[in-house]
XYZ file of C-alpha atoms in Angstrom:
560
model
C -28.679 43.622 0.446
C -26.443 41.712 -1.975
C -23.671 39.838 -0.155
C -22.349 38.051 -3.225
C -18.652 38.311 -3.973
C -17.862 39.977 -7.312
C -15.392 38.210 -9.602
C -15.080 40.890 -12.232
C -12.481 39.284 -14.433
C -13.796 35.720 -14.592
C -16.271 34.015 -16.936
C -18.306 31.161 -15.504
C -19.221 28.692 -18.254
C -20.258 25.141 -19.059
C -20.346 23.061 -22.240
C -23.028 20.367 -22.295
C -24.692 19.364 -25.547
C -27.376 17.104 -24.083
C -28.441 18.389 -20.623
C -29.174 22.117 -21.037
C -31.759 22.286 -18.226
C -29.560 20.529 -15.680
C -26.603 22.656 -16.789
C -28.659 25.807 -16.289
C -29.618 24.695 -12.788
C -25.941 23.971 -12.046
C -24.902 27.448 -13.193
C -27.580 28.977 -10.944
C -26.234 26.855 -8.089
C -22.722 28.243 -8.683
C -24.121 31.787 -8.636
C -25.400 31.486 -5.046
C -22.298 33.186 -3.662
C -20.847 35.043 -6.657
C -21.366 37.599 -9.370
C -19.156 36.762 -12.345
C -18.399 39.247 -15.078
C -19.928 36.845 -17.574
C -21.859 33.566 -17.461
C -22.125 31.347 -20.567
C -23.977 28.149 -21.423
C -23.041 26.144 -24.544
C -25.519 23.441 -25.583
C -27.175 21.843 -28.616
C -30.639 22.941 -27.470
C -32.045 25.823 -25.478
C -33.030 25.113 -21.873
C -36.595 25.710 -20.695
C -35.540 27.701 -17.639
C -34.864 31.406 -17.161
C -31.677 32.527 -18.931
C -31.640 36.032 -17.438
C -28.028 37.070 -16.946
C -26.687 34.038 -18.838
C -25.400 34.111 -22.421
C -26.628 31.091 -24.379
C -24.790 29.662 -27.412
C -25.998 26.891 -29.740
C -23.347 24.270 -30.523
C -23.607 20.967 -32.458
C -24.526 17.705 -30.684
C -20.878 16.910 -30.059
C -19.456 13.665 -28.679
C -16.423 13.474 -26.375
C -14.001 14.128 -29.255
C -16.061 17.114 -30.291
C -15.973 18.365 -26.702
C -12.183 18.061 -26.560
C -11.882 19.948 -29.872
C -14.236 22.703 -28.692
C -12.360 23.285 -25.412
C -8.921 23.259 -27.020
C -9.580 24.993 -30.329
C -12.792 27.033 -30.167
C -13.427 28.138 -26.584
C -10.907 30.973 -26.602
C -12.935 33.075 -29.059
C -15.898 33.163 -26.645
C -13.956 34.140 -23.496
C -13.201 37.838 -23.146
C -12.122 37.890 -19.500
C -8.621 37.108 -18.263
C -9.854 33.945 -16.534
C -12.619 31.397 -16.954
C -14.130 28.857 -14.577
C -15.254 25.654 -16.333
C -18.017 23.830 -14.463
C -20.023 20.698 -15.262
C -23.068 18.880 -13.927
C -20.679 16.682 -11.940
C -18.213 19.411 -10.999
C -19.161 22.748 -9.480
C -18.756 25.148 -6.557
C -19.405 23.675 -3.125
C -18.005 26.167 -0.620
C -18.118 29.765 -1.967
C -16.468 31.048 1.211
C -13.300 29.093 0.348
C -12.583 31.118 -2.780
C -9.079 32.644 -2.758
C -7.969 35.504 -5.010
C -4.549 33.828 -5.030
C -6.039 31.160 -7.329
C -5.586 33.761 -10.069
C -1.813 33.443 -9.710
C -2.009 30.316 -11.878
C -3.000 29.539 -15.458
C -4.576 26.159 -14.684
C -6.060 24.733 -11.486
C -8.183 21.596 -11.187
C -8.680 18.678 -8.839
C -5.382 16.794 -8.454
C -5.164 13.234 -9.761
C -3.550 10.474 -7.668
C -0.122 9.090 -8.426
C -0.001 5.865 -6.407
C 0.623 2.506 -8.053
C -2.889 1.192 -7.426
C -4.395 4.097 -9.360
C -1.816 4.041 -12.138
C -2.412 0.317 -12.634
C -5.893 1.015 -14.026
C -4.783 3.757 -16.450
C -4.003 3.281 -20.189
C -0.405 2.408 -21.053
C 0.225 5.643 -22.994
C -0.963 7.648 -19.986
C 1.378 5.797 -17.616
C 4.383 6.224 -19.950
C 3.739 9.948 -20.355
C 3.193 10.303 -16.618
C 6.558 8.705 -15.840
C 8.300 11.118 -18.230
C 6.658 14.096 -16.509
C 7.728 12.809 -13.108
C 11.325 12.472 -14.289
C 11.482 16.183 -15.098
C 9.022 17.381 -12.418
C 9.235 15.010 -9.425
C 6.522 16.829 -7.460
C 4.125 17.578 -10.320
C 0.511 16.502 -9.892
C -1.765 16.250 -12.902
C -5.090 18.036 -12.560
C -8.611 17.389 -13.797
C -10.380 19.771 -16.168
C -13.998 18.985 -15.258
C -14.006 21.756 -12.659
C -11.094 24.037 -13.446
C -9.878 27.616 -13.556
C -8.059 28.585 -16.775
C -6.376 31.761 -17.901
C -7.100 33.424 -21.236
C -3.400 33.033 -21.929
C -3.735 29.248 -21.700
C -6.874 29.174 -23.878
C -5.175 31.180 -26.616
C -2.093 28.985 -26.503
C -4.256 25.876 -26.992
C -5.439 27.257 -30.350
C -1.849 27.843 -31.516
C -0.310 24.472 -30.601
C -0.308 21.662 -33.153
C -2.801 19.453 -31.323
C -4.467 16.928 -33.636
C -5.538 13.886 -31.557
C -8.877 14.757 -29.973
C -9.479 11.249 -28.641
C -7.230 12.258 -25.746
C -9.134 14.062 -22.950
C -8.479 17.783 -23.216
C -7.221 18.051 -19.632
C -4.695 15.246 -20.286
C -3.554 17.132 -23.406
C -2.839 20.222 -21.304
C -1.519 18.622 -18.124
C 0.305 15.640 -19.549
C 0.872 15.000 -23.247
C 1.639 18.626 -24.231
C 2.730 19.778 -20.802
C 6.247 20.705 -21.877
C 4.893 22.956 -24.620
C 2.773 24.833 -22.104
C 5.689 25.136 -19.683
C 7.889 26.574 -22.470
C 5.345 29.390 -22.786
C 5.469 30.074 -19.029
C 2.099 28.515 -18.213
C 1.858 28.028 -14.456
C 0.147 24.902 -13.129
C -1.007 25.113 -9.521
C 0.958 22.993 -7.014
C -0.768 20.200 -5.099
C -1.456 22.267 -1.987
C -3.280 24.953 -3.982
C -5.077 22.423 -6.200
C -6.593 20.610 -3.205
C -7.779 23.915 -1.758
C -9.445 24.659 -5.083
C -11.045 21.266 -5.818
C -10.937 17.532 -5.080
C -11.927 14.419 -6.991
C -9.771 11.501 -5.788
C -7.765 10.683 -2.669
C -4.256 11.993 -3.315
C -1.152 10.876 -1.451
C -1.476 11.042 2.329
C -3.791 14.048 2.317
C -7.208 13.633 3.917
C -9.957 13.188 1.364
C -12.946 15.443 2.006
C -15.442 17.074 -0.341
C -16.235 19.695 2.296
C -12.839 21.361 2.645
C -12.375 22.655 -0.920
C -13.902 25.420 -3.031
C -15.338 22.861 -5.473
C -15.142 19.274 -6.671
C -15.426 17.063 -9.735
C -16.570 13.515 -10.385
C -19.313 10.998 -9.761
C -17.089 8.124 -8.732
C -18.373 7.540 -5.205
C -21.475 7.962 -3.101
C -20.039 11.169 -1.642
C -19.737 12.726 -5.084
C -23.203 11.586 -6.108
C -24.711 13.068 -2.934
C -23.328 16.474 -3.921
C -24.712 16.148 -7.449
C -28.111 15.121 -6.092
C -28.182 18.085 -3.733
C -27.423 20.451 -6.618
C -30.058 18.862 -8.872
C -32.696 19.182 -6.140
C -31.732 22.711 -5.161
C -34.558 25.249 -5.138
C -33.975 28.906 -4.179
C -36.206 30.014 -1.318
C -37.593 33.500 -1.110
C -38.642 33.779 2.533
C -37.800 32.419 5.974
C -40.932 30.288 6.199
C -39.996 28.329 3.059
C -36.465 27.877 4.343
C -37.703 26.520 7.692
C -40.106 24.127 5.997
C -37.283 22.864 3.810
C -35.025 22.249 6.813
C -37.757 20.437 8.716
C -38.398 18.095 5.779
C -34.754 17.394 5.031
C -33.172 14.177 6.285
C -29.734 15.751 6.054
C -30.244 18.621 8.484
C -30.533 16.661 11.728
C -28.251 17.541 14.608
C -25.106 15.403 14.801
C -26.072 14.278 18.293
C -29.396 12.881 17.105
C -29.772 9.381 18.617
C -29.750 7.508 15.335
C -29.657 4.002 16.760
C -32.764 4.774 18.812
C -34.345 6.357 15.748
C -33.891 3.165 13.748
C -35.086 1.006 16.613
C -38.190 3.120 17.217
C -38.972 3.157 13.512
C -38.846 -0.594 13.087
C -41.178 -1.215 16.027
C -44.065 -0.278 13.780
C -43.093 -2.703 11.042
C -45.617 -5.481 10.566
C -44.574 -9.096 11.022
C -46.826 -9.987 8.083
C -46.065 -10.283 4.382
C -45.481 -6.552 3.889
C -42.432 -6.659 6.165
C -39.912 -6.619 3.317
C -41.586 -3.641 1.628
C -41.608 -1.727 4.891
C -37.912 -2.451 5.354
C -37.187 -0.986 1.949
C -38.804 2.218 3.128
C -36.764 2.107 6.305
C -33.552 1.944 4.280
C -34.246 5.437 3.037
C -33.115 6.566 6.477
C -29.740 4.851 6.257
C -27.892 7.910 4.900
C -28.529 9.486 8.293
C -26.187 6.982 9.840
C -23.268 8.883 8.300
C -23.339 10.610 11.668
C -22.802 7.322 13.501
C -20.024 8.088 16.046
C -18.500 4.679 15.405
C -17.953 5.742 11.799
C -16.468 9.141 12.643
C -14.174 8.319 15.551
C -11.011 6.269 15.422
C -11.463 4.408 18.709
C -9.747 1.331 20.093
C -10.556 -1.657 22.282
C -8.486 -3.744 24.657
C -10.488 -6.898 23.893
C -8.077 -9.444 22.342
C -9.355 -11.433 19.412
C -8.338 -13.993 16.820
C -9.363 -13.724 13.158
C -10.870 -16.689 11.310
C -11.090 -16.662 7.476
C -12.326 -19.623 5.411
C -10.463 -19.594 2.070
C -10.459 -21.400 -1.274
C -7.954 -20.835 -4.074
C -10.099 -18.323 -5.975
C -9.836 -16.060 -2.898
C -6.056 -15.730 -3.222
C -6.429 -12.603 -5.364
C -8.079 -10.683 -2.508
C -6.842 -12.378 0.661
C -3.510 -10.452 0.909
C -5.482 -7.183 0.909
C -8.080 -8.534 3.344
C -5.365 -9.428 5.840
C -3.199 -6.340 5.303
C -6.123 -3.952 5.809
C -7.369 -5.989 8.787
C -3.985 -5.598 10.490
C -4.017 -1.866 9.789
C -7.582 -1.092 10.787
C -8.745 -3.546 13.454
C -8.063 -1.635 16.665
C -7.950 -4.665 18.966
C -4.994 -6.720 20.178
C -4.901 -9.376 17.433
C -3.736 -12.807 18.529
C -3.549 -15.116 15.522
C -5.054 -15.049 12.046
C -6.267 -18.443 10.844
C -6.867 -19.393 7.212
C -9.110 -22.473 6.965
C -9.052 -24.209 3.600
C -8.953 -27.502 1.745
C -5.501 -29.016 1.396
C -3.710 -26.637 -0.983
C -0.029 -25.882 -1.371
C -0.865 -22.468 -2.853
C -2.923 -21.468 0.161
C -0.295 -22.857 2.564
C 2.397 -20.696 0.923
C 0.222 -17.591 1.031
C -0.628 -18.241 4.693
C 3.065 -18.545 5.506
C 3.964 -15.373 3.596
C 1.231 -13.437 5.403
C 2.242 -14.865 8.797
C -1.079 -16.640 9.226
C -1.874 -20.046 10.669
C -3.125 -22.528 8.085
C -5.800 -25.028 9.164
C -6.917 -27.995 7.099
C -10.717 -27.840 6.992
C -10.899 -31.653 7.193
C -9.634 -31.437 10.799
C -12.388 -29.065 11.925
C -15.656 -30.825 11.068
C -16.689 -34.475 11.251
C -18.043 -34.274 7.679
C -16.505 -33.235 4.370
C -17.813 -30.893 1.719
C -18.259 -33.831 -0.656
C -20.799 -35.361 1.752
C -23.153 -32.362 1.437
C -25.751 -32.491 -1.314
C -26.956 -28.993 -2.124
C -27.647 -28.087 -5.745
C -30.020 -25.447 -7.096
C -30.535 -25.111 -10.862
C -27.497 -27.339 -11.429
C -25.302 -25.013 -9.356
C -23.394 -26.701 -6.539
C -23.886 -24.774 -3.268
C -22.309 -27.387 -0.984
C -19.069 -25.418 -0.576
C -20.994 -22.264 0.298
C -22.870 -24.128 3.050
C -19.760 -25.992 4.234
C -17.794 -22.796 4.923
C -20.641 -21.579 7.135
C -20.385 -24.737 9.213
C -16.642 -24.066 9.534
C -17.353 -20.612 10.945
C -19.768 -22.023 13.508
C -16.960 -24.360 14.656
C -14.350 -21.606 14.968
C -14.139 -22.024 18.753
C -12.378 -25.355 18.189
C -9.546 -23.619 16.330
C -8.662 -20.313 17.997
C -7.115 -19.449 21.341
C -8.872 -16.203 22.300
C -12.505 -16.256 23.412
C -13.389 -13.461 20.958
C -13.276 -14.580 17.321
C -13.642 -12.217 14.386
C -15.160 -14.269 11.570
C -14.274 -12.583 8.283
C -15.159 -13.380 4.675
C -12.207 -13.715 2.293
C -13.437 -10.935 -0.004
C -14.174 -8.165 2.517
C -11.658 -5.387 3.230
C -11.862 -3.038 6.214
C -10.974 0.463 4.980
C -11.511 2.411 8.222
C -10.349 1.847 11.805
C -12.773 -0.649 13.345
C -13.683 -1.981 16.767
C -16.196 -4.700 17.567
C -16.540 -3.916 21.253
C -17.129 -0.468 22.731
C -17.741 0.565 26.338
C -18.324 -3.014 27.400
C -20.826 -3.825 24.638
C -20.201 -5.866 21.541
C -21.211 -4.286 18.251
C -23.486 -6.108 15.829
C -23.334 -4.584 12.374
C -26.478 -4.859 10.270
C -26.816 -4.660 6.497
C -29.408 -3.864 3.832
C -30.113 -7.505 3.091
C -33.462 -9.124 3.866
C -33.769 -12.764 2.801
C -36.807 -14.630 4.276
C -35.344 -18.187 3.899
C -32.643 -17.256 6.425
C -35.242 -16.447 9.050
C -37.355 -19.500 8.260
C -34.305 -21.693 8.865
C -33.449 -19.768 12.024
C -36.946 -20.448 13.378
C -36.731 -24.164 12.567
C -33.335 -24.455 14.257
C -34.098 -22.456 17.410
C -37.874 -22.172 17.760
C -37.476 -18.398 18.016
C -38.739 -15.587 15.819
C -35.943 -13.239 14.663
C -34.790 -10.852 17.381
C -34.182 -8.055 14.887
C -35.982 -6.819 11.798
C -32.554 -5.939 10.425
C -30.132 -8.365 8.809
C -26.760 -9.337 10.259
C -25.287 -10.539 6.956
C -22.405 -8.075 6.970
C -19.668 -10.504 5.760
C -17.980 -10.426 9.184
C -19.018 -10.884 12.798
C -17.436 -11.037 16.238
C -18.368 -14.383 17.793
C -17.414 -15.820 21.175
C -16.530 -19.368 22.112
C -19.020 -19.686 24.963
C -21.858 -18.290 22.859
C -21.061 -20.603 19.929
C -21.188 -23.553 22.304
C -24.492 -22.300 23.747
C -25.926 -21.859 20.238
C -25.002 -25.364 19.094
C -26.338 -26.857 22.324
C -29.638 -24.988 21.941
C -30.047 -26.229 18.334
C -29.486 -29.815 19.437
C -31.945 -29.551 22.330
C -34.619 -27.956 20.151
C -34.280 -30.231 17.102
C -33.153 -33.429 18.858
C -30.472 -33.693 16.172
C -26.759 -33.103 16.003
C -26.374 -29.393 15.171
C -24.776 -30.108 11.775
C -27.500 -32.596 10.860
C -30.122 -30.047 11.945
C -28.698 -27.330 9.675
C -28.408 -29.705 6.721
C -31.974 -30.913 7.255
C -33.645 -27.517 7.681
C -31.770 -25.497 5.045
C -34.148 -24.615 2.222
C -32.781 -26.616 -0.737
C -35.010 -24.754 -3.204
C -33.215 -21.482 -2.452
C -29.737 -20.573 -3.696
C -29.149 -19.176 -0.216
C -31.115 -21.184 2.309
C -29.074 -20.603 5.475
C -26.959 -17.860 7.046
C -24.516 -18.390 9.892
C -24.444 -14.635 10.561
C -28.234 -14.395 10.752
C -28.339 -17.440 13.036
C -25.690 -16.238 15.481
C -26.737 -12.569 15.481
C -30.401 -13.223 16.221
C -29.594 -15.870 18.822
C -27.202 -13.758 20.899
C -29.449 -10.713 20.610
C -32.251 -12.798 22.151
C -30.206 -14.521 24.848
C -27.668 -11.811 25.688
C -29.398 -8.620 24.535
C -27.853 -6.338 27.176
C -24.357 -7.184 25.953
C -24.926 -5.859 22.404
C -25.426 -2.670 20.461
C -26.379 -2.491 16.761
C -24.742 -0.342 14.115
C -25.188 0.071 10.384
C -22.401 -1.628 8.416
C -21.484 1.029 5.767
C -20.234 -1.561 3.311
C -19.867 -1.050 -0.439
C -19.916 -3.893 -2.943
C -17.297 -3.525 -5.659
C -16.340 -5.422 -8.806
C -12.723 -5.273 -9.950
C -10.536 -6.914 -12.548
C -7.233 -5.657 -11.129
C -6.649 -6.365 -7.433
C -3.914 -3.697 -7.455
C -6.667 -1.088 -7.505
C -7.983 -2.122 -4.075
C -5.665 0.369 -2.374
C -6.992 3.181 -4.544
C -10.611 2.147 -3.975
C -9.999 2.046 -0.224
C -8.754 5.652 -0.208
C -11.590 6.773 -2.421
C -14.405 5.267 -0.375
C -13.085 5.426 3.205
C -14.733 8.792 3.989
C -18.171 7.224 3.564
C -17.779 3.470 4.023
C -16.225 1.129 6.570
C -15.571 -1.843 4.307
C -15.526 -3.018 0.697
C -16.653 -6.451 -0.507
C -15.519 -7.922 -3.804
C -18.061 -10.715 -4.208
C -18.058 -10.577 -7.992
C -14.340 -10.399 -8.579
C -14.302 -13.349 -10.966
C -17.599 -12.618 -12.719
C -16.028 -10.990 -15.775
C -12.817 -12.975 -16.005
């Protein structure tokens, strides 16, 4: 029995000069729930797969300008139906059941583009100027993407008639933005935002919730969520009987029940990991399971804690580009009573002013430790790492600064983009990362006499520490090494490694050994980003918050 919905007046098509086989697979994927009146594939070479039911057309090996010209000036002659659905290898149908016949009330529907300042700041100047003009005449207009879009024959024919000559401009921007008034004069109807988001999504837009699972389709490969959808499509294989379907489900990592005890799963898995030299390779294999932790309840739920805490952030002047965002997002998303936020830095009028403007307490780093950064000798390949080591010593002395017992130590380039707690049901949460750096654990052993308590890394760029546990840690180091704790760290840090010591690895492994019952481990869900415009942090936060908890901008200055 055929349960596919018939769309008798719509042509499904794609234009892809260089990936005919992947495009064919994508078209087949879109046909899971539908029968279109016509299906067309335009490419420079014929795919190897079965083209039954699909019309194939040879086109030149066009570049992006050639693509824009083809869509605007040539496509109309190939489309005989009243409507056409343009799909791409990074934009296709996700939820067939969310199709609405009312989509056909419009001449153009695609995924809505954002309009906030952080997104506009990374767009070309001519785009921003044209956008502002559109908003003056249409205050509630939202531009829409063409990569996955529904278009009327009326619109396609009008494209061929208009005097469009600049094909360096993306074809969807030509229609939605630069020639928008011409299309409106001919009574072309663009879908409003509410309809567009029901049809497709690409970016976070306004205050609406961003989800790739609540729309008919999507477009883009700009985040891990998008890429997961593309990967699923590329790996899709139609199954012909129930046995094959069951075998597929059993082998799939993404079909586990939401209540599956993932923390226990990780813990049980790592028990078998050897303590020998193959440990790092085994951990790489273990990381293949990390996508499962999407179902982590701490990621999904917006919970809160009554545990009061202070926030400690070591800062230098280069961090001033990110620190306002770090603090603003921390205030929004840390669901604890926050006492004070301390910025620890060298003497700097710039940092003092920023601290005052952000209502933070400024602390001169020279008042915290009995040594200065200049007294530390730590160079590797002519690169001075003394400041990097010094700020770790500052963090391990945070109990001398703050008032609350609980101290959230936070790096100056890490932004929390989801509601976060660091204590839940009486247990403190230790976030672990993908990192595995043996020198950290060698130094930990030399300082404490203990083997690591976890095969996972605690270098997550933040950590909840407590005054009493910091005191206990420093005391233990001094008893074990018979040195002052600072002298012990300076002595045992591997000076042949660019990164020979980690305060997070030290504290996390120590408390997990001494106070194990008080802690629970979670995966960090952090994404490293590189930006040239800090104004885009707000946009990036919206884009990635469905999948990640935090963003880190370690390489902000690398290309400046």
